[in-house]
PDB file of C-alpha atoms in Angstrom:
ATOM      1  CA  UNK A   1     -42.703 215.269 143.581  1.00 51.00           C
ATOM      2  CA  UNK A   2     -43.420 214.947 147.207  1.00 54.00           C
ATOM      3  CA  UNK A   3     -45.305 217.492 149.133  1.00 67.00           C
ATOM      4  CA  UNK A   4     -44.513 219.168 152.828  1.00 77.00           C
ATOM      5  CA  UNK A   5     -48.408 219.788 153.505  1.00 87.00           C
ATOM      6  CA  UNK A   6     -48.337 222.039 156.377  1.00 86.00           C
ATOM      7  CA  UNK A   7     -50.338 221.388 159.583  1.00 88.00           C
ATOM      8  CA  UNK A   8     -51.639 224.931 159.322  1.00 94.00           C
ATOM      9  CA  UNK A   9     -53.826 226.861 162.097  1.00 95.00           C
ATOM     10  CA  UNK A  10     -54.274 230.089 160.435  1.00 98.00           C
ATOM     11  CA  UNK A  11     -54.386 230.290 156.630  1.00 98.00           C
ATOM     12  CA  UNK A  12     -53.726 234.006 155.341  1.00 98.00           C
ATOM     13  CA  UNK A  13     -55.547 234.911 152.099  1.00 98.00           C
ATOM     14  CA  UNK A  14     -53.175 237.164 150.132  1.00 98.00           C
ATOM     15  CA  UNK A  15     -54.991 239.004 146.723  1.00 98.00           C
ATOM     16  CA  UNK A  16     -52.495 238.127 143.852  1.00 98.00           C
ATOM     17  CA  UNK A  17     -53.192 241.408 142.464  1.00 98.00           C
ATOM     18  CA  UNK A  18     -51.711 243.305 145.889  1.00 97.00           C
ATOM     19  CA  UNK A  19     -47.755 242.046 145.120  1.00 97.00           C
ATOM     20  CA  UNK A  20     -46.828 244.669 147.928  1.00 97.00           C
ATOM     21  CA  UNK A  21     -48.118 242.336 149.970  1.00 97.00           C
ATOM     22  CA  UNK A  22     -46.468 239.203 149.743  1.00 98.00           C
ATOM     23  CA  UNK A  23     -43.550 239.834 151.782  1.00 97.00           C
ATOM     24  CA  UNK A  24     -45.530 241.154 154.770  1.00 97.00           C
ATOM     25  CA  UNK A  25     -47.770 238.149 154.740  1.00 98.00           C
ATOM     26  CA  UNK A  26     -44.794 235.624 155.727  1.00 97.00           C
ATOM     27  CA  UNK A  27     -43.908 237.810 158.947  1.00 96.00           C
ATOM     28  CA  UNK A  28     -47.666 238.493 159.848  1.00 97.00           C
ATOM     29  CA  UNK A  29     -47.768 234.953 162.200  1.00 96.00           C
ATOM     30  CA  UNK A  30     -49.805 232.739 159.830  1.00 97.00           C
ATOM     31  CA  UNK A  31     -48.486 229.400 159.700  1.00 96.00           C
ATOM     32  CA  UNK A  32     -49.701 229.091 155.661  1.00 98.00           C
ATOM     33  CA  UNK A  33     -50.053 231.706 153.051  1.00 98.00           C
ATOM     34  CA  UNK A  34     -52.635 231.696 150.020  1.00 99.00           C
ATOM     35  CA  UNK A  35     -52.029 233.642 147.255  1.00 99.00           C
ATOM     36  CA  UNK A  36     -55.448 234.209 145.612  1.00 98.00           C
ATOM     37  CA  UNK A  37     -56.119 234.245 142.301  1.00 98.00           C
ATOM     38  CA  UNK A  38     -59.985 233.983 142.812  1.00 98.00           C
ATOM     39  CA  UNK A  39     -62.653 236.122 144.555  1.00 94.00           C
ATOM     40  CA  UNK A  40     -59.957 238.904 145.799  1.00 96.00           C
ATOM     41  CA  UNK A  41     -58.834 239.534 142.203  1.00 97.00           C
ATOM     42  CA  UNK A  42     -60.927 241.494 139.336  1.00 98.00           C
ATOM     43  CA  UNK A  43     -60.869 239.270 136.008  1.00 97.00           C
ATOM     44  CA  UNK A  44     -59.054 242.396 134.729  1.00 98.00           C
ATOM     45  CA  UNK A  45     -55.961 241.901 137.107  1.00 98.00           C
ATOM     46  CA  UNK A  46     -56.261 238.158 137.124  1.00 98.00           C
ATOM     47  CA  UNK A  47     -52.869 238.065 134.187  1.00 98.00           C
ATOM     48  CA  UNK A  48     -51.235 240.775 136.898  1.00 98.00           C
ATOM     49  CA  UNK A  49     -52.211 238.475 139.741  1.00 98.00           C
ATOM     50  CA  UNK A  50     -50.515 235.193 137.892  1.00 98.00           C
ATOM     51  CA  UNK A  51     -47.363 237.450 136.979  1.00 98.00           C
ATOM     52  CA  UNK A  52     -47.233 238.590 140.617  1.00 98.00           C
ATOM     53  CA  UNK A  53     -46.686 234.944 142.147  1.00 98.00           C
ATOM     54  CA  UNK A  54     -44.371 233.770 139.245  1.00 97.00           C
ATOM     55  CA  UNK A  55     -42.097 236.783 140.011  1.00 97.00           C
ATOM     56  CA  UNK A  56     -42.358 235.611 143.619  1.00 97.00           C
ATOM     57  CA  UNK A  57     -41.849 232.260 143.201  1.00 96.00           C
ATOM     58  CA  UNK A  58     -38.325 232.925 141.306  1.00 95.00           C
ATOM     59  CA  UNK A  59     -37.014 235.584 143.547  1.00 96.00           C
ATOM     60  CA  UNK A  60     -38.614 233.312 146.759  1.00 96.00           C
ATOM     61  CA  UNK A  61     -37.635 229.180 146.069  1.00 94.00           C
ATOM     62  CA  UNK A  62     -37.786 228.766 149.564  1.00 93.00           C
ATOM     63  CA  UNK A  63     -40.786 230.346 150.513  1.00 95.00           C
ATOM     64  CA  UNK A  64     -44.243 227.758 150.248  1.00 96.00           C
ATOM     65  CA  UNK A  65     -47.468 228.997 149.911  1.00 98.00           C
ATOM     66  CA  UNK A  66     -50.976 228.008 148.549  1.00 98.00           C
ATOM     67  CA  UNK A  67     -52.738 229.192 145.668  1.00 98.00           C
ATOM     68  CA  UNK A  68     -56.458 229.639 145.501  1.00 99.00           C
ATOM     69  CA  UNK A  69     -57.127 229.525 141.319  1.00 98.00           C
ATOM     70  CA  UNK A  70     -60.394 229.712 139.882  1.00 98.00           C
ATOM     71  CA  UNK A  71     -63.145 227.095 140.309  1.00 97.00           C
ATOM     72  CA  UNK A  72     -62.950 224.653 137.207  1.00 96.00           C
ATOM     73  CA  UNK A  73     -66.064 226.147 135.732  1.00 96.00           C
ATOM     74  CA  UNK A  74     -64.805 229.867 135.248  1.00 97.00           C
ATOM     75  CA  UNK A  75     -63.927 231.801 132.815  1.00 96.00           C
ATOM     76  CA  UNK A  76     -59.902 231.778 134.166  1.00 98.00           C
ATOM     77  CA  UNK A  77     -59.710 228.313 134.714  1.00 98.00           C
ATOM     78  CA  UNK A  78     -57.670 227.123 131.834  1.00 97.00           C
ATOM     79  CA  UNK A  79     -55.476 230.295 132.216  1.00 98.00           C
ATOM     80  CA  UNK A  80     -54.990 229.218 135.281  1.00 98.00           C
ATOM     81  CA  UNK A  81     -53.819 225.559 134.382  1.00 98.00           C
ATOM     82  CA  UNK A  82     -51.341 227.080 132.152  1.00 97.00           C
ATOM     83  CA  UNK A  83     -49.874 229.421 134.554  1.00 97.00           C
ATOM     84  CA  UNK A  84     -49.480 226.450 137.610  1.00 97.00           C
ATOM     85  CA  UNK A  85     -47.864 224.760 134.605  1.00 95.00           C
ATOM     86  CA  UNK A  86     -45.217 227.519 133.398  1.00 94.00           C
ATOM     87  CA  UNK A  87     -44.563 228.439 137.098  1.00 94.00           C
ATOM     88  CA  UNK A  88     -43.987 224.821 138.639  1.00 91.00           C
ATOM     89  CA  UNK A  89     -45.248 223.410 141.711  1.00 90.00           C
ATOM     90  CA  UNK A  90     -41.716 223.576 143.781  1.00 91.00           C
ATOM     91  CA  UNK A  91     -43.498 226.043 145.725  1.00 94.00           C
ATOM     92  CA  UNK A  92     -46.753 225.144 146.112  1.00 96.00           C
ATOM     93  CA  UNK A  93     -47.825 222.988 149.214  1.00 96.00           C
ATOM     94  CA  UNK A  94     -51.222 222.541 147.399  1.00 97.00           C
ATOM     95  CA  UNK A  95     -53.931 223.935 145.359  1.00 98.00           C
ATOM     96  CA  UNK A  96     -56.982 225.235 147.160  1.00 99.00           C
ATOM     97  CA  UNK A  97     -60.186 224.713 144.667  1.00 98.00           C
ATOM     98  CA  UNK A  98     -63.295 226.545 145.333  1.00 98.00           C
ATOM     99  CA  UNK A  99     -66.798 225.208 144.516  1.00 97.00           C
ATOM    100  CA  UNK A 100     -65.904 221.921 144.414  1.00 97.00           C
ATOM    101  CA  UNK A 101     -68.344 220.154 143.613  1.00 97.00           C
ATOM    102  CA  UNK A 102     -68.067 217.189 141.594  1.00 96.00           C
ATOM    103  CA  UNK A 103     -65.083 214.370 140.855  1.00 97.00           C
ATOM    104  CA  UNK A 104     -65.109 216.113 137.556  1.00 97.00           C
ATOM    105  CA  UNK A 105     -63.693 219.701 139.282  1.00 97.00           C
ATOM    106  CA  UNK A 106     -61.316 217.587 140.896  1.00 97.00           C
ATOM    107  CA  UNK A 107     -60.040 215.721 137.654  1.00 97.00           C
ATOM    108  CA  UNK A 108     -59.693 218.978 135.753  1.00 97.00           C
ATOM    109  CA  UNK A 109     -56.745 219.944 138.233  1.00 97.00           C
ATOM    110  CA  UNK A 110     -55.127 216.947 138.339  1.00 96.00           C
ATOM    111  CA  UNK A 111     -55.345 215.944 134.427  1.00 96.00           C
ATOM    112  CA  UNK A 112     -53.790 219.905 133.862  1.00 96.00           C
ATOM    113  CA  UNK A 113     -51.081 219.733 136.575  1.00 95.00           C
ATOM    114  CA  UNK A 114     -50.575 216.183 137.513  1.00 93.00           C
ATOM    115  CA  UNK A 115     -50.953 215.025 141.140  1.00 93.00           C
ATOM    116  CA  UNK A 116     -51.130 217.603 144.056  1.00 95.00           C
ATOM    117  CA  UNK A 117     -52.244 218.099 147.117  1.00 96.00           C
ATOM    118  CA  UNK A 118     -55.880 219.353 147.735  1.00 98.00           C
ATOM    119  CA  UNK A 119     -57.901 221.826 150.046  1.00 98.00           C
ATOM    120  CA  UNK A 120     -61.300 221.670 148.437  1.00 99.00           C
ATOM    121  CA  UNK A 121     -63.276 224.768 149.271  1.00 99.00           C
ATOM    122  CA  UNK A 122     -67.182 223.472 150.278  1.00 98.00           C
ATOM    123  CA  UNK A 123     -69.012 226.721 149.545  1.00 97.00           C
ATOM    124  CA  UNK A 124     -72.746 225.680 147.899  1.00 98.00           C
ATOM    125  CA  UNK A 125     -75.284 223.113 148.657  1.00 98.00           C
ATOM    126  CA  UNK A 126     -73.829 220.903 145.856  1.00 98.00           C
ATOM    127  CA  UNK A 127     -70.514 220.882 147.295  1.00 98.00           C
ATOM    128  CA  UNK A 128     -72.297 219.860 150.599  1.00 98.00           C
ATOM    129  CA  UNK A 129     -74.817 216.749 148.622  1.00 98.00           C
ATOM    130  CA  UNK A 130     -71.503 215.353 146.899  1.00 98.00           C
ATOM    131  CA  UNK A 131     -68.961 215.714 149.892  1.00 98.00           C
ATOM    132  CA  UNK A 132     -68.472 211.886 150.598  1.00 97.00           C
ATOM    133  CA  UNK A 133     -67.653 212.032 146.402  1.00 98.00           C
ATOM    134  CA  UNK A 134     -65.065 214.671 146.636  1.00 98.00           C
ATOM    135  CA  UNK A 135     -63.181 214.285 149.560  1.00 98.00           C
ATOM    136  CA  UNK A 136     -62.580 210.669 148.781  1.00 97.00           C
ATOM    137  CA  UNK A 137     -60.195 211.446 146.005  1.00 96.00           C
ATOM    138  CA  UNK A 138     -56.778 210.620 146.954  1.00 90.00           C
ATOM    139  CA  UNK A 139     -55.174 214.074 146.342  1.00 96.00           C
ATOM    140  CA  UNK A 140     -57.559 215.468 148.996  1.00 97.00           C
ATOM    141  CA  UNK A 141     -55.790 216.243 151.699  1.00 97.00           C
ATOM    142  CA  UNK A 142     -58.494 218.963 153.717  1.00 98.00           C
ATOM    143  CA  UNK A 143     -61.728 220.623 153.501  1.00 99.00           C
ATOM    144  CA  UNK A 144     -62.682 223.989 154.078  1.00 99.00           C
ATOM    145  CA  UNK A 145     -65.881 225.996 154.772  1.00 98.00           C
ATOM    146  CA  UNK A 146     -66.511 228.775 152.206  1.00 97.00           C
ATOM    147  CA  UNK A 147     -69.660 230.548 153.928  1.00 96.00           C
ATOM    148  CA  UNK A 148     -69.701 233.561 151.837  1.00 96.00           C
ATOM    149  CA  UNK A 149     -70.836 231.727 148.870  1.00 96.00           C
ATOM    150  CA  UNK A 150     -72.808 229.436 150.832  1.00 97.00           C
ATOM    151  CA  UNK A 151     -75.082 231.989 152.238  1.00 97.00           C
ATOM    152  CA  UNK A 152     -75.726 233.339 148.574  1.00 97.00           C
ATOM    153  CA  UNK A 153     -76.253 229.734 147.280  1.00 96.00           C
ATOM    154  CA  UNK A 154     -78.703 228.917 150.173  1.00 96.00           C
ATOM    155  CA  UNK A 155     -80.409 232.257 150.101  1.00 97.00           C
ATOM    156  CA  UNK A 156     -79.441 232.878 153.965  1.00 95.00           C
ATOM    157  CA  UNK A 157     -81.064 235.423 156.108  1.00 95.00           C
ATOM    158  CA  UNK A 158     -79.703 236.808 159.455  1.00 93.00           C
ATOM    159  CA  UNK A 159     -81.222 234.715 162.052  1.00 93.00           C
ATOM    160  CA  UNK A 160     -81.439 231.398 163.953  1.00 92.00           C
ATOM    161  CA  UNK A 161     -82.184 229.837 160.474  1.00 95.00           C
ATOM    162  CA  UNK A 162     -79.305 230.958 159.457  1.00 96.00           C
ATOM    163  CA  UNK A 163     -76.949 229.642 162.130  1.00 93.00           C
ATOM    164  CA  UNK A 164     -78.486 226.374 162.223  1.00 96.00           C
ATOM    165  CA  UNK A 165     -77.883 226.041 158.186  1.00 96.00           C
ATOM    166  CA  UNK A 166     -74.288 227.125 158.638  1.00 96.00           C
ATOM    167  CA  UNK A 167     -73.401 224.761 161.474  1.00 95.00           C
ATOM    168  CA  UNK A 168     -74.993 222.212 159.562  1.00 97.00           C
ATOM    169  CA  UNK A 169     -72.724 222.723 156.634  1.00 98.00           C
ATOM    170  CA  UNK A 170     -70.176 222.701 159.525  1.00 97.00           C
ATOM    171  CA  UNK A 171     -71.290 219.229 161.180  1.00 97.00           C
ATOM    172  CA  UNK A 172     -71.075 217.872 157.337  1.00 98.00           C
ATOM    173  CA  UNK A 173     -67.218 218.993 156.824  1.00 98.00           C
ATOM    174  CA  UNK A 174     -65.962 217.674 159.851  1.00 97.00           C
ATOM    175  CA  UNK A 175     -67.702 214.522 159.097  1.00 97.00           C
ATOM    176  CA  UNK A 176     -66.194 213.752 155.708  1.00 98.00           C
ATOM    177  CA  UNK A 177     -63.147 214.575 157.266  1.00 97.00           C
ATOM    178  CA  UNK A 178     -63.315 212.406 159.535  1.00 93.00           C
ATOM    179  CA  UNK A 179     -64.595 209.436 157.224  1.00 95.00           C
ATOM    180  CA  UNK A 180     -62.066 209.784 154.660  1.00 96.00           C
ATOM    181  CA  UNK A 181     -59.200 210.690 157.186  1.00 93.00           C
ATOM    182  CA  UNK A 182     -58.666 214.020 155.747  1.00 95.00           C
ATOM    183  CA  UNK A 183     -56.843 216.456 158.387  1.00 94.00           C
ATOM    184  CA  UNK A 184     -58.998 218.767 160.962  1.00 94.00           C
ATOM    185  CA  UNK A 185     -60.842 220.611 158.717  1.00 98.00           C
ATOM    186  CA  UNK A 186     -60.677 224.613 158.095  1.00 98.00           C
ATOM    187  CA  UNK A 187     -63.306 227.056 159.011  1.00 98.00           C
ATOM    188  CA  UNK A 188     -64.741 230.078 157.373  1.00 97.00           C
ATOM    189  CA  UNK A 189     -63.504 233.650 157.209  1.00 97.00           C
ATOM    190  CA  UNK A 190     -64.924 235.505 160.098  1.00 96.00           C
ATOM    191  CA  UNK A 191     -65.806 239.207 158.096  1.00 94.00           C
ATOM    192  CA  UNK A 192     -65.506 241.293 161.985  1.00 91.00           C
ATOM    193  CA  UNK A 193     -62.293 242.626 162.093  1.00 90.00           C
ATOM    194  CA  UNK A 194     -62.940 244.313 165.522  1.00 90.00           C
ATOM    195  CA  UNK A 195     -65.037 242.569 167.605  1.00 92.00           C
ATOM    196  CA  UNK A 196     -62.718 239.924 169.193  1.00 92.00           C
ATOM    197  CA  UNK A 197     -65.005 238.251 171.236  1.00 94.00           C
ATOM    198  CA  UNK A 198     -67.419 236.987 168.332  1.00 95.00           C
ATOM    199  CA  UNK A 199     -64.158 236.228 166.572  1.00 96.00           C
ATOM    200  CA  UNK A 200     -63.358 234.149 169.851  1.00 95.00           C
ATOM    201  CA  UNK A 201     -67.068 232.841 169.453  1.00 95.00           C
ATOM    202  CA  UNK A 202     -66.870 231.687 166.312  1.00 95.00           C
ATOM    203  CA  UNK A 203     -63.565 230.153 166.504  1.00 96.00           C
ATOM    204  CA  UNK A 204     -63.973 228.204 169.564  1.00 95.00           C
ATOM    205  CA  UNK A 205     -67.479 227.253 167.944  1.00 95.00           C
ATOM    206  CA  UNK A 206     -65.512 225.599 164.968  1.00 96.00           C
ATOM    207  CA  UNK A 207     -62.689 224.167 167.279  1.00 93.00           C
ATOM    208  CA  UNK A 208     -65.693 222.287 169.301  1.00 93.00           C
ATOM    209  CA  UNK A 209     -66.721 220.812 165.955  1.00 95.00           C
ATOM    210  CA  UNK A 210     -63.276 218.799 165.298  1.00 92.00           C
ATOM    211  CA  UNK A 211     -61.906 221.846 163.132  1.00 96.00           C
ATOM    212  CA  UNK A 212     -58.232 222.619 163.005  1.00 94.00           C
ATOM    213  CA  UNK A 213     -57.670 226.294 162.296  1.00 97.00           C
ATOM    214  CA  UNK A 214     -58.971 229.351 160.198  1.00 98.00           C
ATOM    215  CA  UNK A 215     -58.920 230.354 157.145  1.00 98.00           C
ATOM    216  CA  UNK A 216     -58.230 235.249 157.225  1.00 98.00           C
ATOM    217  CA  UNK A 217     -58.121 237.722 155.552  1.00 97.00           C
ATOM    218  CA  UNK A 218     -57.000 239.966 157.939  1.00 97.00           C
ATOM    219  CA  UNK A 219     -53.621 239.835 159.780  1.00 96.00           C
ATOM    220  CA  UNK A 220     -55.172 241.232 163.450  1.00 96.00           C
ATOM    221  CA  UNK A 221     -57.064 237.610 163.888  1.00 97.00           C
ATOM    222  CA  UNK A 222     -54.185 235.740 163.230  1.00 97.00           C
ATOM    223  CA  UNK A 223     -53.088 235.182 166.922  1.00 96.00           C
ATOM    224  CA  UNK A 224     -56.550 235.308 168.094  1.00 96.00           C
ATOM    225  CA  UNK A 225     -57.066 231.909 165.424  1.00 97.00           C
ATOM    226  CA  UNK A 226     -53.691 230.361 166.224  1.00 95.00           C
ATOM    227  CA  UNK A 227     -54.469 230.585 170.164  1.00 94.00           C
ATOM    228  CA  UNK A 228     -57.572 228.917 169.881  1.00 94.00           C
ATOM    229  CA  UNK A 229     -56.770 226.061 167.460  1.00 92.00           C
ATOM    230  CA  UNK A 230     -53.376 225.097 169.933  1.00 88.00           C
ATOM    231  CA  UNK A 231     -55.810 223.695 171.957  1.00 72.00           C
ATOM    232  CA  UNK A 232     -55.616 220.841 169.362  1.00 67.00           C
ATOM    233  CA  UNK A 233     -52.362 220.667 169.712  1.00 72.00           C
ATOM    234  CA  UNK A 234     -52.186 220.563 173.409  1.00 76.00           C
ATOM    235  CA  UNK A 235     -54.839 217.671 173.241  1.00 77.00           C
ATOM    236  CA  UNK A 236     -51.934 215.508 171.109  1.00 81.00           C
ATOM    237  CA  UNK A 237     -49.286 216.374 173.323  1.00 84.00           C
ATOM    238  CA  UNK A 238     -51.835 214.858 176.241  1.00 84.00           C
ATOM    239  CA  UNK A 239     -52.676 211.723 174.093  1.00 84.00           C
ATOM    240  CA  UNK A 240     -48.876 211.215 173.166  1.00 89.00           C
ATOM    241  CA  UNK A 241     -48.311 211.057 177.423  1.00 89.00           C
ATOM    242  CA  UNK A 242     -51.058 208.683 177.863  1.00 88.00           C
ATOM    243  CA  UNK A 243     -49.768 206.195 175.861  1.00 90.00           C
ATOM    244  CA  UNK A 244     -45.863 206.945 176.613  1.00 90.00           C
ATOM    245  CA  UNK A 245     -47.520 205.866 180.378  1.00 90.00           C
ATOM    246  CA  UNK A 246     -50.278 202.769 179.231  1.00 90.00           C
ATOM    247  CA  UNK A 247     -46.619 201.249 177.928  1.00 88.00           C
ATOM    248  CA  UNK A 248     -44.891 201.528 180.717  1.00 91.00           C
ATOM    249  CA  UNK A 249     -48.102 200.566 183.014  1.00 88.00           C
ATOM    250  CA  UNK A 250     -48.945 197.753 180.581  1.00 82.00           C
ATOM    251  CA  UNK A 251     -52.909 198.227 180.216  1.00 78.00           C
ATOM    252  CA  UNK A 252     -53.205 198.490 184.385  1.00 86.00           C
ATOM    253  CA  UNK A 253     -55.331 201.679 185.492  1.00 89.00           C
ATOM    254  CA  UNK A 254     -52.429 204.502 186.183  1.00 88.00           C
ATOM    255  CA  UNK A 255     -52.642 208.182 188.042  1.00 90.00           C
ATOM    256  CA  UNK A 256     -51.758 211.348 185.443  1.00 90.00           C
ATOM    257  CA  UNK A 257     -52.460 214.896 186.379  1.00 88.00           C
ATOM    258  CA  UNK A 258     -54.678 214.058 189.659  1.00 87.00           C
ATOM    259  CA  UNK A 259     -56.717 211.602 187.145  1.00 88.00           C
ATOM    260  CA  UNK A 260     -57.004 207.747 186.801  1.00 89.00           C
ATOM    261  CA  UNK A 261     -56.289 206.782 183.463  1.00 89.00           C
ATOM    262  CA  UNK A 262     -57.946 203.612 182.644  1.00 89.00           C
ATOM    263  CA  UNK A 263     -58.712 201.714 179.180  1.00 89.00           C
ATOM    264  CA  UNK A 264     -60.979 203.661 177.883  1.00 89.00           C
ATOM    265  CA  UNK A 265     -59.037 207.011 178.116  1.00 87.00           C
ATOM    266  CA  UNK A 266     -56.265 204.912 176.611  1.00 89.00           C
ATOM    267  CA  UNK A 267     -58.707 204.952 173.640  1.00 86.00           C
ATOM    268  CA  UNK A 268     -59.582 208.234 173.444  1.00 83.00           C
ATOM    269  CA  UNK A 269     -55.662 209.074 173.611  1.00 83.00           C
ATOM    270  CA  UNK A 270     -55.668 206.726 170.591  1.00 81.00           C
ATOM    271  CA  UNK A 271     -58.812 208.204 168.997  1.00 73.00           C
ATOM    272  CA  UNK A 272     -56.910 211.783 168.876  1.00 68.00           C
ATOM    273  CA  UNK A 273     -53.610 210.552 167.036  1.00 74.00           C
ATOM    274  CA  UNK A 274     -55.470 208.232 165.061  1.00 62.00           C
ATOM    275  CA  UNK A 275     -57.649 211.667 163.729  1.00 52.00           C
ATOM    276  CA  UNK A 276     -54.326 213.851 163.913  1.00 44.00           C
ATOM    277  CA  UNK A 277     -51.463 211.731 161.951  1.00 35.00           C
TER     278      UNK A 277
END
């Protein structure tokens, strides 16, 4: 079955569990929707949770979403299987698979459901030491920065130390992403749902980094995300120009937007749609 993986800035977490929420998630402005079956959702609501997106699914065809299921070494993982099996993947854009953090993890998914398009979830400090392992897989389409669990893995304290370990882990994902030609990579979910400005922070923080949009919980940082992470988008729109132009000038030096565009910003127009398609 082919797959229409979205080029996604803002990724909405929806909790299975909260089926009054489904509808509103596809009008809240997030360009991909995650229904969560994992940390949002008490292992007592987790059969509700799979009923909830099944009902969806049948009433919605059209609609495409994400699921987050259970990491493979849970309780709720084979439930899990079972359920992406009875429900079909028509729907699904891809699986998103927290703690991943061996080829094993990745198997288990793809032996239960067949082939399908990734988001691996890099949320502990073995998820970090096997990266260049697990985002070489050929299903893997993006990462994603989980720092929640990575600040309980790494015993994180507020602080410098702290920031410096999470940028790290930061540095790492784009990296692997980069290496294994995965898409822009997806940061963490910023927890401050008022103050803007360290939302900007953060954001803009990730964006410098070679990240391509957000993952939320909360629908009031959805424009704030997808304003920040069109910068990206702008930056293709300048490469595609560039070499629309280098064509026409055939490799001489040529004026654009009060600059001179020689070879080597012919390159870094290349660079950017070589890291973007």
């Amino acid at each position: 079955m082919p797959y229409d993986f979205p080029r996604a800035k803002s990724f909405l977490f929806v909790s299975a569990s909260k089926i009054e929420n489904f509808e509103s998630a596809f009008q809240s402005g997030a360009e991909a929707i995650i229904f969560d079956l994992e940390d949002s959702v008490t292992p007592e609501q987790k059969p509700t949770g799979r009923k909830n997106i099944l009902s969806f699914s049948k009433a919605n065809p059209n609609k495409k979403f994400f699921i987050r299921i259970n990491d493979a070494q849970s309780d709720f993982f084979t439930e899990d299987m079972a359920f992406l099996n009875q429900m079909g993947l028509a729907n699904l854009y891809g699986i998103m698979l927290p703690k991943a953090e061996q080829k094993a993890h990745i198997e288990a998914v793809l032996n239960a459901v067949g082939e399908i398009p990734l988001i691996l979830l890099i949320e502990s400090a073995w998820g970090v030491q096997n990266i260049n392992l697990t985002a070489s897989m050929p299903c893997v389409k993006q990462l994603a920065f989980g720092a929640f669990d990575m600040i309980l893995d790494l015993g994180l304290q507020d602080g410098e130390g702290k920031d410096f370990a999470l940028n790290y882990v930061r540095v790492q994902i784009a990296l692997a992403s980069r290496i294994y030609n995965l898409l822009p990579p997806i940061n963490r979910v910023f927890p401050n749902t008022r103050d803007i400005s360290k939302l900007k922070a953060n954001m803009e923080s990730a964006y410098s980094m070679g990240f391509g949009g957000s993952l939320t919980f909360y629908p009031n940082q959805i424009a704030t995300i997808n304003a920040i992470f069109a910068q990206g988008e702008e930056k293709i729109e300048w490469a595609k120009e560039i070499l629309r132009l280098a064509k026409i000038h055939k490799g001489e030096p040529f004026n654009f937007e009060g600059n001179v565009i020689d070879l080597s910003m012919v390159k870094k127009a290349q660079g950017i749609l070589g890291r973007k398609y």
